CSV table of C-alpha atoms in Angstrom, one decimal:
chain,number,residue,atom,x,y,z
A,1,UNK,CA,101.2,113.8,2.0
A,2,UNK,CA,102.2,114.8,5.3
A,3,UNK,CA,105.1,113.1,7.1
A,4,UNK,CA,102.7,111.5,9.8
A,5,UNK,CA,100.7,109.8,6.9
A,6,UNK,CA,103.9,108.5,5.2
A,7,UNK,CA,105.2,107.2,8.4
A,8,UNK,CA,101.8,105.4,9.0
A,9,UNK,CA,101.9,103.9,5.6
A,10,UNK,CA,105.4,102.8,6.2
A,11,UNK,CA,104.4,101.0,9.4
A,12,UNK,CA,101.4,99.2,7.6
A,13,UNK,CA,102.5,95.5,7.1
A,14,UNK,CA,103.0,94.4,3.4
A,15,UNK,CA,100.3,92.5,1.8
A,16,UNK,CA,97.5,94.1,4.0
A,17,UNK,CA,95.0,96.0,2.0
A,18,UNK,CA,93.4,99.1,3.4
A,19,UNK,CA,89.6,99.1,4.5
A,20,UNK,CA,87.7,101.5,2.6
A,21,UNK,CA,84.3,102.7,4.1
A,22,UNK,CA,81.4,102.1,1.8
A,23,UNK,CA,78.0,103.6,3.0
A,24,UNK,CA,79.2,103.9,6.5
A,25,UNK,CA,80.2,100.1,6.7
A,26,UNK,CA,83.8,98.7,6.4
A,27,UNK,CA,84.5,96.7,3.4
A,28,UNK,CA,87.5,94.5,3.3
A,29,UNK,CA,89.9,95.1,0.5
A,30,UNK,CA,90.8,92.5,-2.1
A,31,UNK,CA,93.6,90.9,-0.2
A,32,UNK,CA,91.4,90.5,2.9
A,33,UNK,CA,88.6,89.0,0.9
A,34,UNK,CA,91.0,86.5,-0.8
A,35,UNK,CA,92.2,85.5,2.8
A,36,UNK,CA,88.6,85.1,4.1
A,37,UNK,CA,87.9,82.8,1.1
A,38,UNK,CA,90.9,80.6,1.9
A,39,UNK,CA,89.6,80.3,5.7
A,40,UNK,CA,86.1,79.2,4.3
A,41,UNK,CA,87.6,76.5,2.1
A,42,UNK,CA,89.5,75.2,4.9
A,43,UNK,CA,86.4,75.0,7.1
A,44,UNK,CA,84.5,73.2,4.3
A,45,UNK,CA,87.4,70.7,3.9
A,46,UNK,CA,87.5,70.3,7.7
A,47,UNK,CA,83.7,69.6,7.9
A,48,UNK,CA,84.1,67.1,4.9
A,49,UNK,CA,86.8,65.5,6.7
A,50,UNK,CA,84.8,65.2,9.9
A,51,UNK,CA,81.7,63.8,8.0
A,52,UNK,CA,83.9,61.3,6.1
A,53,UNK,CA,85.5,60.1,9.7
A,54,UNK,CA,81.8,59.7,11.0
A,55,UNK,CA,80.8,57.4,8.0
A,56,UNK,CA,84.0,55.4,8.3
A,57,UNK,CA,83.2,55.0,12.3
A,58,UNK,CA,79.9,53.7,11.4
A,59,UNK,CA,81.1,51.4,8.8
A,60,UNK,CA,83.7,50.2,11.1
A,61,UNK,CA,80.9,49.5,13.9
A,62,UNK,CA,78.8,47.6,11.3
A,63,UNK,CA,81.7,45.4,10.1
A,64,UNK,CA,82.7,44.8,13.6
A,65,UNK,CA,79.2,43.8,14.6
A,66,UNK,CA,77.8,42.0,11.5
A,67,UNK,CA,80.9,41.0,9.4
A,68,UNK,CA,82.4,37.6,9.3
A,69,UNK,CA,83.4,36.7,12.8
A,70,UNK,CA,81.7,39.9,14.2
A,71,UNK,CA,80.3,39.8,17.7
A,72,UNK,CA,76.6,39.7,16.7
A,73,UNK,CA,77.4,37.0,14.0
A,74,UNK,CA,79.4,35.0,16.6
A,75,UNK,CA,76.3,35.6,19.2
A,76,UNK,CA,73.9,34.2,16.7
A,77,UNK,CA,76.1,31.2,15.8
A,78,UNK,CA,76.6,30.4,19.3
A,79,UNK,CA,72.8,30.8,19.9
A,80,UNK,CA,72.0,28.3,17.0
A,81,UNK,CA,74.6,25.8,18.2
A,82,UNK,CA,72.7,25.9,21.5
A,83,UNK,CA,69.2,25.7,20.1
A,84,UNK,CA,68.4,29.2,21.3
A,85,UNK,CA,65.9,30.7,18.6
A,86,UNK,CA,66.9,34.1,17.5
A,87,UNK,CA,64.3,36.7,16.7
A,88,UNK,CA,63.6,37.5,13.0
A,89,UNK,CA,63.6,41.1,11.8
A,90,UNK,CA,60.0,42.7,11.4
A,91,UNK,CA,58.1,41.4,8.2
A,92,UNK,CA,60.6,38.5,8.0
A,93,UNK,CA,58.9,36.0,10.0
A,94,UNK,CA,59.1,32.4,8.8
A,95,UNK,CA,55.9,31.6,6.9
A,96,UNK,CA,53.5,29.0,8.4
A,97,UNK,CA,53.1,25.6,6.9
A,98,UNK,CA,49.5,24.3,6.3
A,99,UNK,CA,49.8,22.6,9.6
A,100,UNK,CA,50.4,26.0,11.1
A,101,UNK,CA,54.0,25.3,12.2
A,102,UNK,CA,56.3,28.1,11.5
A,103,UNK,CA,59.2,27.3,9.3
A,104,UNK,CA,58.4,23.6,8.8
A,105,UNK,CA,60.0,22.3,5.7
A,106,UNK,CA,60.3,19.0,3.8
A,107,UNK,CA,63.9,19.9,2.5
A,108,UNK,CA,66.4,17.3,2.9
A,109,UNK,CA,69.6,17.3,5.0
A,110,UNK,CA,72.7,16.3,3.2
A,111,UNK,CA,72.0,12.8,4.4
A,112,UNK,CA,68.7,12.8,2.9
A,113,UNK,CA,66.8,12.9,6.2
A,114,UNK,CA,63.8,15.3,5.9
A,115,UNK,CA,64.3,18.0,8.5
A,116,UNK,CA,62.0,17.6,11.5
A,117,UNK,CA,62.0,13.7,11.3
A,118,UNK,CA,63.7,11.5,13.6
A,119,UNK,CA,66.5,9.3,12.3
A,120,UNK,CA,65.7,5.8,11.7
A,121,UNK,CA,66.4,3.6,14.7
A,122,UNK,CA,66.7,-0.2,15.0
A,123,UNK,CA,64.6,-1.6,12.0
A,124,UNK,CA,63.5,-4.4,14.4
A,125,UNK,CA,61.7,-2.1,16.7
A,126,UNK,CA,60.2,0.2,13.7
A,127,UNK,CA,56.9,-0.6,12.0
A,128,UNK,CA,57.6,-2.3,8.7
A,129,UNK,CA,58.5,0.1,5.8
A,130,UNK,CA,55.8,-1.0,3.7
A,131,UNK,CA,53.0,-1.0,6.2
A,132,UNK,CA,50.6,0.1,3.6
A,133,UNK,CA,50.2,-0.6,0.1
A,134,UNK,CA,51.2,1.8,-2.5
A,135,UNK,CA,48.5,0.5,-5.0
A,136,UNK,CA,44.8,0.9,-4.9
A,137,UNK,CA,44.4,-2.9,-5.6
A,138,UNK,CA,45.9,-3.6,-2.1
A,139,UNK,CA,49.1,-5.2,-3.4
A,140,UNK,CA,52.8,-4.8,-2.2
A,141,UNK,CA,56.0,-4.8,-4.0
A,142,UNK,CA,57.6,-6.8,-1.1
A,143,UNK,CA,56.1,-8.5,1.8
A,144,UNK,CA,56.1,-6.1,4.8
A,145,UNK,CA,58.2,-7.3,7.7
A,146,UNK,CA,60.6,-9.2,5.6
A,147,UNK,CA,64.3,-8.0,5.2
A,148,UNK,CA,66.1,-8.4,1.9
A,149,UNK,CA,68.0,-11.5,3.3
A,150,UNK,CA,64.7,-13.4,3.8
A,151,UNK,CA,63.0,-12.0,0.7
A,152,UNK,CA,65.8,-13.5,-1.2
A,153,UNK,CA,65.3,-17.0,0.1
A,154,UNK,CA,61.7,-17.1,-1.4
A,155,UNK,CA,62.0,-19.3,-4.5
A,156,UNK,CA,61.3,-17.5,-7.7
A,157,UNK,CA,58.6,-20.0,-8.5
A,158,UNK,CA,56.8,-19.7,-5.3
A,159,UNK,CA,53.6,-17.7,-5.5
A,160,UNK,CA,52.1,-18.6,-2.1
A,161,UNK,CA,53.8,-17.6,1.2
A,162,UNK,CA,52.7,-18.5,4.8
A,163,UNK,CA,54.5,-15.9,7.0
A,164,UNK,CA,54.5,-16.9,10.5
A,165,UNK,CA,56.0,-13.9,12.5
A,166,UNK,CA,56.8,-14.2,16.2
A,167,UNK,CA,56.3,-11.4,18.7
A,168,UNK,CA,59.6,-11.9,20.2
A,169,UNK,CA,62.7,-14.2,20.1
A,170,UNK,CA,61.5,-15.8,23.3
A,171,UNK,CA,57.8,-15.6,22.9
A,172,UNK,CA,55.3,-18.2,22.0
A,173,UNK,CA,52.9,-15.8,20.4
A,174,UNK,CA,52.9,-15.2,16.6
A,175,UNK,CA,50.8,-14.1,13.7
A,176,UNK,CA,50.3,-16.0,10.6
A,177,UNK,CA,49.5,-14.4,7.1
A,178,UNK,CA,49.0,-16.0,3.8
A,179,UNK,CA,50.4,-14.1,0.9
A,180,UNK,CA,50.1,-14.8,-2.7
A,181,UNK,CA,52.1,-13.4,-5.5
A,182,UNK,CA,50.4,-11.7,-8.5
A,183,UNK,CA,51.5,-12.2,-12.1
A,184,UNK,CA,53.2,-9.0,-12.2
A,185,UNK,CA,55.4,-10.0,-9.3
A,186,UNK,CA,53.6,-8.2,-6.4
A,187,UNK,CA,52.3,-9.4,-3.2
A,188,UNK,CA,48.6,-9.7,-2.0
A,189,UNK,CA,47.9,-10.3,1.8
A,190,UNK,CA,45.2,-12.5,3.2
A,191,UNK,CA,43.9,-12.5,6.8
A,192,UNK,CA,46.2,-12.1,9.6
A,193,UNK,CA,45.5,-15.0,12.3
A,194,UNK,CA,46.6,-15.1,15.9
A,195,UNK,CA,49.1,-18.4,16.4
A,196,UNK,CA,51.2,-20.2,18.8
A,197,UNK,CA,54.9,-21.3,18.2
A,198,UNK,CA,57.4,-23.0,20.4
A,199,UNK,CA,57.1,-22.5,24.2
A,200,UNK,CA,60.5,-21.0,24.3
A,201,UNK,CA,60.4,-19.0,21.1
A,202,UNK,CA,62.6,-19.2,18.2
A,203,UNK,CA,66.0,-20.4,17.0
A,204,UNK,CA,68.1,-20.3,14.0
A,205,UNK,CA,69.8,-23.8,15.2
A,206,UNK,CA,67.0,-25.9,16.2
A,207,UNK,CA,67.8,-29.0,18.1
A,208,UNK,CA,65.5,-31.8,19.4
A,209,UNK,CA,63.7,-30.9,22.6
A,210,UNK,CA,64.8,-27.0,22.7
A,211,UNK,CA,61.1,-26.1,22.7
A,212,UNK,CA,61.9,-23.5,20.1
A,213,UNK,CA,60.6,-23.2,16.5
A,214,UNK,CA,63.2,-23.1,13.7
A,215,UNK,CA,63.8,-19.9,11.9
A,216,UNK,CA,64.0,-20.1,8.1
A,217,UNK,CA,62.2,-20.7,4.9
A,218,UNK,CA,60.9,-24.2,4.3
A,219,UNK,CA,58.5,-25.7,1.6
A,220,UNK,CA,55.1,-27.0,2.2
A,221,UNK,CA,54.5,-30.3,0.3
A,222,UNK,CA,52.2,-32.7,2.3
A,223,UNK,CA,49.2,-32.6,4.5
A,224,UNK,CA,47.3,-35.0,6.8
A,225,UNK,CA,45.2,-35.5,9.8
A,226,UNK,CA,42.9,-37.4,11.9
A,227,UNK,CA,39.8,-36.2,10.2
A,228,UNK,CA,39.0,-37.0,6.7
A,229,UNK,CA,40.3,-34.7,3.7
A,230,UNK,CA,38.6,-31.3,4.0
A,231,UNK,CA,39.3,-30.6,0.2
A,232,UNK,CA,43.1,-30.2,0.6
A,233,UNK,CA,45.0,-29.4,-2.6
A,234,UNK,CA,48.3,-30.7,-1.1
A,235,UNK,CA,48.5,-34.4,-1.0
A,236,UNK,CA,46.5,-35.4,2.1
A,237,UNK,CA,47.3,-38.5,4.4
A,238,UNK,CA,44.4,-39.4,6.8
A,239,UNK,CA,45.7,-41.7,9.5
A,240,UNK,CA,44.3,-42.7,13.0
A,241,UNK,CA,47.8,-42.1,14.4
A,242,UNK,CA,47.5,-38.4,14.3
A,243,UNK,CA,46.4,-38.2,17.8
A,244,UNK,CA,47.9,-35.9,20.4
A,245,UNK,CA,47.4,-37.0,24.0
A,246,UNK,CA,48.0,-35.5,27.4
A,247,UNK,CA,48.1,-31.7,28.2
A,248,UNK,CA,49.9,-28.6,27.0
A,249,UNK,CA,52.2,-26.1,28.8
A,250,UNK,CA,49.3,-24.4,30.1
A,251,UNK,CA,47.5,-27.5,31.2
A,252,UNK,CA,45.1,-27.4,28.3
A,253,UNK,CA,43.9,-30.7,26.5
A,254,UNK,CA,45.7,-31.6,23.4
A,255,UNK,CA,42.8,-33.5,21.8
A,256,UNK,CA,42.2,-32.5,18.4
A,257,UNK,CA,45.4,-30.8,17.8
A,258,UNK,CA,46.3,-33.1,15.1
A,259,UNK,CA,42.9,-33.2,13.2
A,260,UNK,CA,44.5,-31.3,10.5
A,261,UNK,CA,48.1,-30.7,9.8
A,262,UNK,CA,50.6,-29.5,7.2
A,263,UNK,CA,54.0,-30.8,7.3
A,264,UNK,CA,56.8,-28.0,7.4
A,265,UNK,CA,59.8,-29.5,5.3
A,266,UNK,CA,62.4,-29.2,8.0
A,267,UNK,CA,64.5,-32.3,8.4
A,268,UNK,CA,62.0,-34.5,6.8
A,269,UNK,CA,61.6,-36.6,3.6
A,270,UNK,CA,59.3,-34.6,1.2
A,271,UNK,CA,56.5,-36.4,-0.6
A,272,UNK,CA,55.7,-38.6,2.4
A,273,UNK,CA,53.1,-38.7,5.1
A,274,UNK,CA,53.7,-36.0,7.9
A,275,UNK,CA,54.1,-39.2,10.2
A,276,UNK,CA,57.1,-40.2,8.4
A,277,UNK,CA,59.9,-40.4,11.1
A,278,UNK,CA,63.0,-40.3,8.8
A,279,UNK,CA,65.2,-37.2,9.5
A,280,UNK,CA,67.9,-36.5,7.0
A,281,UNK,CA,69.7,-34.2,9.1
A,282,UNK,CA,70.0,-36.5,12.0
A,283,UNK,CA,67.6,-37.0,15.1
A,284,UNK,CA,69.5,-34.4,17.1
A,285,UNK,CA,68.3,-31.7,14.7
A,286,UNK,CA,64.6,-32.5,15.8
A,287,UNK,CA,61.7,-32.9,13.3
A,288,UNK,CA,58.0,-33.5,13.1
A,289,UNK,CA,57.3,-29.7,12.8
A,290,UNK,CA,53.9,-29.1,11.5
A,291,UNK,CA,51.2,-26.4,11.0
A,292,UNK,CA,48.4,-27.9,13.1
A,293,UNK,CA,45.3,-27.2,15.0
A,294,UNK,CA,45.8,-24.8,18.0
A,295,UNK,CA,45.1,-26.1,21.4
A,296,UNK,CA,45.2,-22.9,23.3
A,297,UNK,CA,49.0,-22.7,24.3
A,298,UNK,CA,52.5,-23.0,23.1
A,299,UNK,CA,53.7,-25.9,21.2
A,300,UNK,CA,56.9,-28.0,21.3
A,301,UNK,CA,58.2,-26.4,18.0
A,302,UNK,CA,55.2,-26.4,15.6
A,303,UNK,CA,53.2,-23.3,14.6
A,304,UNK,CA,49.4,-23.9,15.6
A,305,UNK,CA,46.2,-22.0,14.3
A,306,UNK,CA,42.4,-22.4,15.0
A,307,UNK,CA,40.8,-25.2,13.0
A,308,UNK,CA,38.9,-22.9,10.7
A,309,UNK,CA,42.2,-21.3,9.7
A,310,UNK,CA,43.8,-24.6,9.1
A,311,UNK,CA,40.9,-25.7,7.0
A,312,UNK,CA,41.4,-22.4,4.9
A,313,UNK,CA,45.1,-23.2,4.5
A,314,UNK,CA,44.3,-26.6,3.2
A,315,UNK,CA,41.8,-25.2,0.7
A,316,UNK,CA,44.3,-22.7,-0.4
A,317,UNK,CA,47.8,-24.1,-0.5
A,318,UNK,CA,48.4,-25.5,-4.0
A,319,UNK,CA,51.3,-27.5,-5.1
A,320,UNK,CA,51.3,-25.7,-8.4
A,321,UNK,CA,52.1,-22.5,-6.5
A,322,UNK,CA,55.2,-24.0,-4.7
A,323,UNK,CA,54.0,-22.7,-1.4
A,324,UNK,CA,56.7,-22.1,1.4
A,325,UNK,CA,56.6,-20.8,5.0
A,326,UNK,CA,58.6,-18.1,6.3
A,327,UNK,CA,59.0,-18.4,9.9
A,328,UNK,CA,60.8,-16.8,12.8
A,329,UNK,CA,60.6,-14.0,15.1
A,330,UNK,CA,59.9,-10.5,13.6
A,331,UNK,CA,63.3,-9.2,14.5
A,332,UNK,CA,65.0,-12.1,12.8
A,333,UNK,CA,62.7,-11.9,9.7
A,334,UNK,CA,63.6,-8.1,9.3
A,335,UNK,CA,67.1,-8.8,8.4
């Protein structure tokens, strides 16, 4: 080996392999090939690290947007609180109900109020809860319009109830319905009849001359009138003193108003003629309060019906049924 070649070999860095020509093409030696493989491995590891970082970044964005407390979650919560509907994703639209209202549901809230219904308001301004019978025979478990307080005042042995429900506390207009209790304890209504009550309405503390009908539950024990007994089942007292004279509050004639009467057992002696003037509670508490024939206007404190309806009552009310009248304005009776 010449000195020049030996000098060149001495100058070659240690660990670097020579490049041998193969077919006119330079081929790296073993050490160079190993070094190349190490570089490729480092590049692959770098690419993998970059991919991992990208995935972590995407995950972080998803968590930031949709995770608990994320911006999109917070936005949707705020929108819901403000009543702003949020769009549903495709193919996830709420199904329509049979009425065609998307998302309508009969599910109950924690309070038990069906979703979509208004909360119950003042019971006195609402329709009676039992406005329709739940039986095919037309009977009711309880008399509609009566609250638990007044329902409880009806004697257990009473199977006939005359309900006189006033249009308002200060109104002279009312509706009278005769209810009968069935053997199984349900209530069957008769017809509903227009009626009048005291000119100034109703009171829970009636006094003589206040022109208000007393609110309460009272027995019905005796009947009478100017005309002969039309077939009354209650004891009937015909008397020529059943005469009303003068005019009513609307200037109408009072003639015939007492042709037929049923005494309301308020401050009176039961078992006597309705004309009996005795007042166990004292004269200041008033008395002489009857169901009688309507004269076309308000009364002093009585409840008045047309003559044919008074005749029907006399034919129907039966002492064996222990009849009572429940009377008052609708708001009071609902309590």
